Every structure is written in C-alpha cells, then in structure tokens.
Short mmCIF file of C-alpha atoms in Angstrom, two decimals:
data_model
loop_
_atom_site.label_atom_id
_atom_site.label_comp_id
_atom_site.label_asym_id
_atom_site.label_seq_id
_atom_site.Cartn_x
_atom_site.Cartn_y
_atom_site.Cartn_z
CA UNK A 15 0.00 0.00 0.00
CA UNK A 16 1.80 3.28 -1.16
CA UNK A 17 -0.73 5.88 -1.07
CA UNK A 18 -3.27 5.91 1.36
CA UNK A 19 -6.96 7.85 0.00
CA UNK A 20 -9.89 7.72 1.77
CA UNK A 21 -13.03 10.14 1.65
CA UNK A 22 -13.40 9.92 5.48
CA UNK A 23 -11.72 8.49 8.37
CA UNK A 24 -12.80 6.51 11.12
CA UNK A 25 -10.97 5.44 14.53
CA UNK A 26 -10.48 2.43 16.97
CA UNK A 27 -10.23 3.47 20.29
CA UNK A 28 -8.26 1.21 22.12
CA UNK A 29 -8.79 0.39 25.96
CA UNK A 30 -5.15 1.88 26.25
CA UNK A 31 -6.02 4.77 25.16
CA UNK A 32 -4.44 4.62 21.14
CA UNK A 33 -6.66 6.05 18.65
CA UNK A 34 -5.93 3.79 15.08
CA UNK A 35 -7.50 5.25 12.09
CA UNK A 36 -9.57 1.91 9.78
CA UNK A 37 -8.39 1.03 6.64
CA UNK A 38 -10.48 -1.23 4.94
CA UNK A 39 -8.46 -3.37 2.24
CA UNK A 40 -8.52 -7.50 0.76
CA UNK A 41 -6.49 -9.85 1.19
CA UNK A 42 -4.57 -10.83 -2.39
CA UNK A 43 -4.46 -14.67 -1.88
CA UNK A 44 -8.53 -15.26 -1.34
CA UNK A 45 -9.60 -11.57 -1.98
CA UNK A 46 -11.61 -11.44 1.69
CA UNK A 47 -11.24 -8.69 3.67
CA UNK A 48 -8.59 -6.80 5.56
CA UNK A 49 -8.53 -4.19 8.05
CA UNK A 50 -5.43 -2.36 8.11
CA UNK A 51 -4.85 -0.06 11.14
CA UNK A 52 -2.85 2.95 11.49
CA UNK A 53 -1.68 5.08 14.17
CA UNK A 54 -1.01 9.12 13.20
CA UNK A 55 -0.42 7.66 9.83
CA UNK A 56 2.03 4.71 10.12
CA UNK A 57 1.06 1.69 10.13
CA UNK A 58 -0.07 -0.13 13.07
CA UNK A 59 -0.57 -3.49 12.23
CA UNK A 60 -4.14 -5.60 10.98
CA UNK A 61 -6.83 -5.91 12.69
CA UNK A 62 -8.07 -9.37 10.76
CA UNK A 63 -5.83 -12.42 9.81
CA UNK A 64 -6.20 -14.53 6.44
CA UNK A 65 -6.87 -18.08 7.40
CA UNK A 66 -7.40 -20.80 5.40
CA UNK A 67 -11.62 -20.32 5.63
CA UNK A 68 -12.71 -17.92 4.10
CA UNK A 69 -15.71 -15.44 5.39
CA UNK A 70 -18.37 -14.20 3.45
CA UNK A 71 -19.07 -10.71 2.60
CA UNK A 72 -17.88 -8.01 4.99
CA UNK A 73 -16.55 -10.61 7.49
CA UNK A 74 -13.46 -11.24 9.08
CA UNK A 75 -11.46 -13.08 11.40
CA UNK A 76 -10.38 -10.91 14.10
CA UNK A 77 -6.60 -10.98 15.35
CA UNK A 78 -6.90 -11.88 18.64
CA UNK A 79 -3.54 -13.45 18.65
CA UNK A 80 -2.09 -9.80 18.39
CA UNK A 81 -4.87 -7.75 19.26
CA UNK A 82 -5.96 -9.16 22.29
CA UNK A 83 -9.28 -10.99 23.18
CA UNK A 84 -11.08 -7.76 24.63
CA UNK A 85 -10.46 -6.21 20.83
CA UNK A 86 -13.83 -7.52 19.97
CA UNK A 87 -15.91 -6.78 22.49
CA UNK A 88 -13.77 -2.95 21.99
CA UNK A 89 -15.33 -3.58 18.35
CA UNK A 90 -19.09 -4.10 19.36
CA UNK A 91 -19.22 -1.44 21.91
CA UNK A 92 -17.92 1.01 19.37
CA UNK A 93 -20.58 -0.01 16.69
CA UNK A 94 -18.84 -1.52 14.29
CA UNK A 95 -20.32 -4.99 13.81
CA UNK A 96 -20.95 -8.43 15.63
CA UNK A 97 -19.81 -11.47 15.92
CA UNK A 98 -21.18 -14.24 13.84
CA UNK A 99 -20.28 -17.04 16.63
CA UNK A 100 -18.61 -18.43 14.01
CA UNK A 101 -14.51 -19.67 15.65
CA UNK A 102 -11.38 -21.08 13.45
CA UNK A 103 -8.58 -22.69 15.02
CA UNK A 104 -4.95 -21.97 13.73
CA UNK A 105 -2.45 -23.21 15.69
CA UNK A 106 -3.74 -23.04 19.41
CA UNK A 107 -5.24 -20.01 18.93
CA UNK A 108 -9.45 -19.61 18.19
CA UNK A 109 -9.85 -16.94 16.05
CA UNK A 110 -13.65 -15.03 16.01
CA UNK A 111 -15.32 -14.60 12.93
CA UNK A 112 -16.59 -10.69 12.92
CA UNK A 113 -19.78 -9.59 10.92
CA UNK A 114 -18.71 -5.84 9.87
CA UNK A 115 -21.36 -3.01 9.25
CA UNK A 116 -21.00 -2.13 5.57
CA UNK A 117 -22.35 0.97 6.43
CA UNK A 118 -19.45 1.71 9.15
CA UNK A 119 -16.76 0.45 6.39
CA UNK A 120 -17.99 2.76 3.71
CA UNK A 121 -17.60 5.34 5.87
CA UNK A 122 -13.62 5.20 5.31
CA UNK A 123 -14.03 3.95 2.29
CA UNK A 124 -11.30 4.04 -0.33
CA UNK A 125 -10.31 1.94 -3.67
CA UNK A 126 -9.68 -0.88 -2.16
CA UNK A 127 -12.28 -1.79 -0.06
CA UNK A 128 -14.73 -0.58 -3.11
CA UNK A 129 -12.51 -3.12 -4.87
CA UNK A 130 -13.42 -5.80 -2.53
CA UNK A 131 -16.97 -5.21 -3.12
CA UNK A 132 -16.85 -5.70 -6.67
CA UNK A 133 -15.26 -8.95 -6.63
CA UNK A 134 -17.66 -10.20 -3.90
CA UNK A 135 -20.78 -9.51 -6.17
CA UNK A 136 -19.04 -11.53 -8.74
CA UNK A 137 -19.09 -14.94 -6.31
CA UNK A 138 -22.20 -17.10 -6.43
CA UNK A 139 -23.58 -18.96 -3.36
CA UNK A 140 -20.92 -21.23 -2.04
CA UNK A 141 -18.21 -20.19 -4.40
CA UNK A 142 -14.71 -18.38 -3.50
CA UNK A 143 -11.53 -16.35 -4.83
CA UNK A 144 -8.17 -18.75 -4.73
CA UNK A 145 -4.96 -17.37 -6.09
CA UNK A 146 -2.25 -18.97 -7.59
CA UNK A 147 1.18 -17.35 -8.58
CA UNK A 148 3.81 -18.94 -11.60
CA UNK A 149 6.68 -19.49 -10.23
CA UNK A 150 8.48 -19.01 -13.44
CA UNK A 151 7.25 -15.19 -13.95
CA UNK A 152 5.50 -14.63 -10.73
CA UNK A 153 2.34 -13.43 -12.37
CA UNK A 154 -1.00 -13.90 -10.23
CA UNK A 155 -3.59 -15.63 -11.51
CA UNK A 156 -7.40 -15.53 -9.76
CA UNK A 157 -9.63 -18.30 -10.01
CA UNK A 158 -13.79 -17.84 -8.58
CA UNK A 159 -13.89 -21.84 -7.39
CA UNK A 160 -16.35 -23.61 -4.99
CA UNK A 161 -15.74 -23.95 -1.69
CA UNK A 162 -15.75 -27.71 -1.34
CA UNK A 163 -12.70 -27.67 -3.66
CA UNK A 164 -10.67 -25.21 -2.20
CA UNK A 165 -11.11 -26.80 0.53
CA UNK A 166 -9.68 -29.95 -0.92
CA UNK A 167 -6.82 -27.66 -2.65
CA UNK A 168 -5.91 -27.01 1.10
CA UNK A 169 -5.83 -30.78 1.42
CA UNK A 170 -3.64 -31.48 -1.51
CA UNK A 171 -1.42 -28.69 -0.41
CA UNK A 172 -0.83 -29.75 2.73
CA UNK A 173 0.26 -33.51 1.35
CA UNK A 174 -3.50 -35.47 0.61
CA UNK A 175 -2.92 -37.77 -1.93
CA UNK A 176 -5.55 -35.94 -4.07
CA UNK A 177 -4.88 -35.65 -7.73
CA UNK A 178 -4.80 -32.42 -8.95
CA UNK A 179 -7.44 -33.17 -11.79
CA UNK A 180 -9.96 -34.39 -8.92
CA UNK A 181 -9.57 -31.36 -6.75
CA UNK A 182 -10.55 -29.15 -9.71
CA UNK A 183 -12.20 -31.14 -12.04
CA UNK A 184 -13.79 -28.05 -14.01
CA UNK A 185 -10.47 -26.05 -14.49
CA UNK A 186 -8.71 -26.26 -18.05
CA UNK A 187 -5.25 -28.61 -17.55
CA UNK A 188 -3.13 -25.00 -17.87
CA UNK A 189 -5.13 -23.86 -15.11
CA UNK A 190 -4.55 -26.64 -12.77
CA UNK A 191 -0.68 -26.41 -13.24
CA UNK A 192 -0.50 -23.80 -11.41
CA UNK A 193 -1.49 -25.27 -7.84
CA UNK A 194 -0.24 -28.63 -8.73
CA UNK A 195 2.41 -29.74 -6.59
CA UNK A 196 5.80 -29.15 -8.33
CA UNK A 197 4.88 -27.66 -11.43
CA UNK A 198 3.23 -24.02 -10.53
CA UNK A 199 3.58 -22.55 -13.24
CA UNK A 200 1.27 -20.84 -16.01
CA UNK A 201 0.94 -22.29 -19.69
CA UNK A 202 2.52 -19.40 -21.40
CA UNK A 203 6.15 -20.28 -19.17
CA UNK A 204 5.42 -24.06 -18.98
CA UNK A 205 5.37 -23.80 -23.25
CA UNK A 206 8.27 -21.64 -23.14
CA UNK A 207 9.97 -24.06 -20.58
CA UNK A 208 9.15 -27.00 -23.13
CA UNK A 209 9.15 -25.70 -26.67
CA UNK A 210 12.54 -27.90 -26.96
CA UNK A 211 9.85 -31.01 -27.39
CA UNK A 212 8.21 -29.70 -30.32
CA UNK A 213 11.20 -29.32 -32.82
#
C-alpha cells in the first residue's frame, strides 16, 4: 500500500487509550477482507488475519492473537459490527469470525475496499476467490472456485494424496498447473519451458 486515500476516516479506540485510524483493504491470496490499522499515519498493524476459511461478505477473522481478546468486544461497543459465533482454530489459537457493518466500512471507504466489493458480487452462493502465482514469472492468476474444492486444494497442499485433476475437475489442464504440486507454473512459461519437445 503506497498511497493511502480515503473520503473519510474513522478510529479504533483502544482500551489503552491509542486512537488507530480503519483502513479497509482485501487480502490478495482469497480476496476477503482486511482491516489495516494505522496510528497518526504509520502503520499499526491488521486488525483481521487470512486463514485458510474464508468469510463471506464483509466478514473477518479478528486478530486476537495480536490484538488481544477484549479487541472484539472494543469492536461491538464502538458499533462496528458483531460477531457471527462463528470460531477457526490456527495453531492453538481460536480466532472469532466478525460480521462488519458495511455501512461503518464505507464510511472510510477508499479503492480498495470498493474493490473488494466488486469482486464479492461476482461470487455465487458457495463459491470463493483462490490465487495462484507462476513461479516461473510470478504473475498472479485468480480463479472464482467452490468452496468444497478449495477446501480440498488445502488438502492437496498440505500432502493429501488428491490428484490435482480431482480437486478441480472443471479447471482447463493449464489452469490446474499452477497449484499442482511441483509444477506451478502458467501455460505461457510451462510452453516456453518446453518448446525444446516440439522441434
């Protein structure tokens, strides 16, 4: 994040006393949302944490790892959402799923978070954003999948003896090699890589 615009500003007050001005933003790897905190314009750290499940539409999991447990009930009390009762466990940490008030968030709106709106009125019931990145050129490639297989992606990637054709059985082969295990790349680089065959 280089420049920082936003029509209005809004602020966390902390039991400690710190004031942190929102910043509503995505995450790149699943496109959910962020909430970026600053403090007198430097950044302060996030208020959410990407996990492997993803929350619908203006939810997060809260950062209670960093933020301290009290941060949500600091959250409610201030007005800006609920929580869903929803819980994921990373580690031996629970994290709380957090219901945000759109209305709150468009109050310091900016690019990005209008950005993140966009691309959630794009998923269908039960579908989700999963990135993949070519090794070869580094380019980022965004697929809309369903949740049941990026689920099973998560599976794969963490050594299930899936194959990569069953995880995402409605993806092109070109798009599959770039989650399968050891190849990751995209099929302009993997061509490149193996025009050699072809003379």
């Amino acid at each position: 994040m280089t420049e920082r615009k936003m029509r209005m500003s809004r602020f966390l007050k902390l039991r400690t006393g710190k004031k942190l001005e929102v910043w509503p933003t995505y995450y790149p790897y699943n496109r959910t949302l962020a909430i970026a905190l600053f403090e007198n314009g430097e950044s302060y750290g996030n208020l959410t944490c990407c996990l492997d499940d993803t929350p619908g539409r203006n939810c997060a999991y809260i950062d209670v790892n960093h933020m301290g447990k009290d941060i949500v009930e600091v959250l409610e009390k201030e007005g800006y959402g609920k929580r869903t009762g929803k819980e994921y466990q990373s580690g031996y940490v629970l994290y709380p799923e957090f219901m945000f008030k759109e209305v709150v968030l468009k109050d310091c709106t900016n690019e990005e978070y209008e950005q993140y709106l966009r691309w959630q009125e794009a998923l269908g019931e039960g579908e989700e954003y999963l990135t993949a990145s070519c090794q070869i050129c580094h380019q980022e490639f965004c697929f809309i999948v369903k949740k049941e297989e990026a689920q099973k992606y998560r599976e794969y990637r963490d050594g299930a003896p899936y194959l990569i054709q069953n995880v995402f059985p409605n993806m092109s082969c070109e798009e599959r090699g770039l989650f399968a295990r050891g190849q990751n790349m995209c099929s302009a680089c993997f061509k490149e890589l193996f025009s050699f065959w072809e003379e």
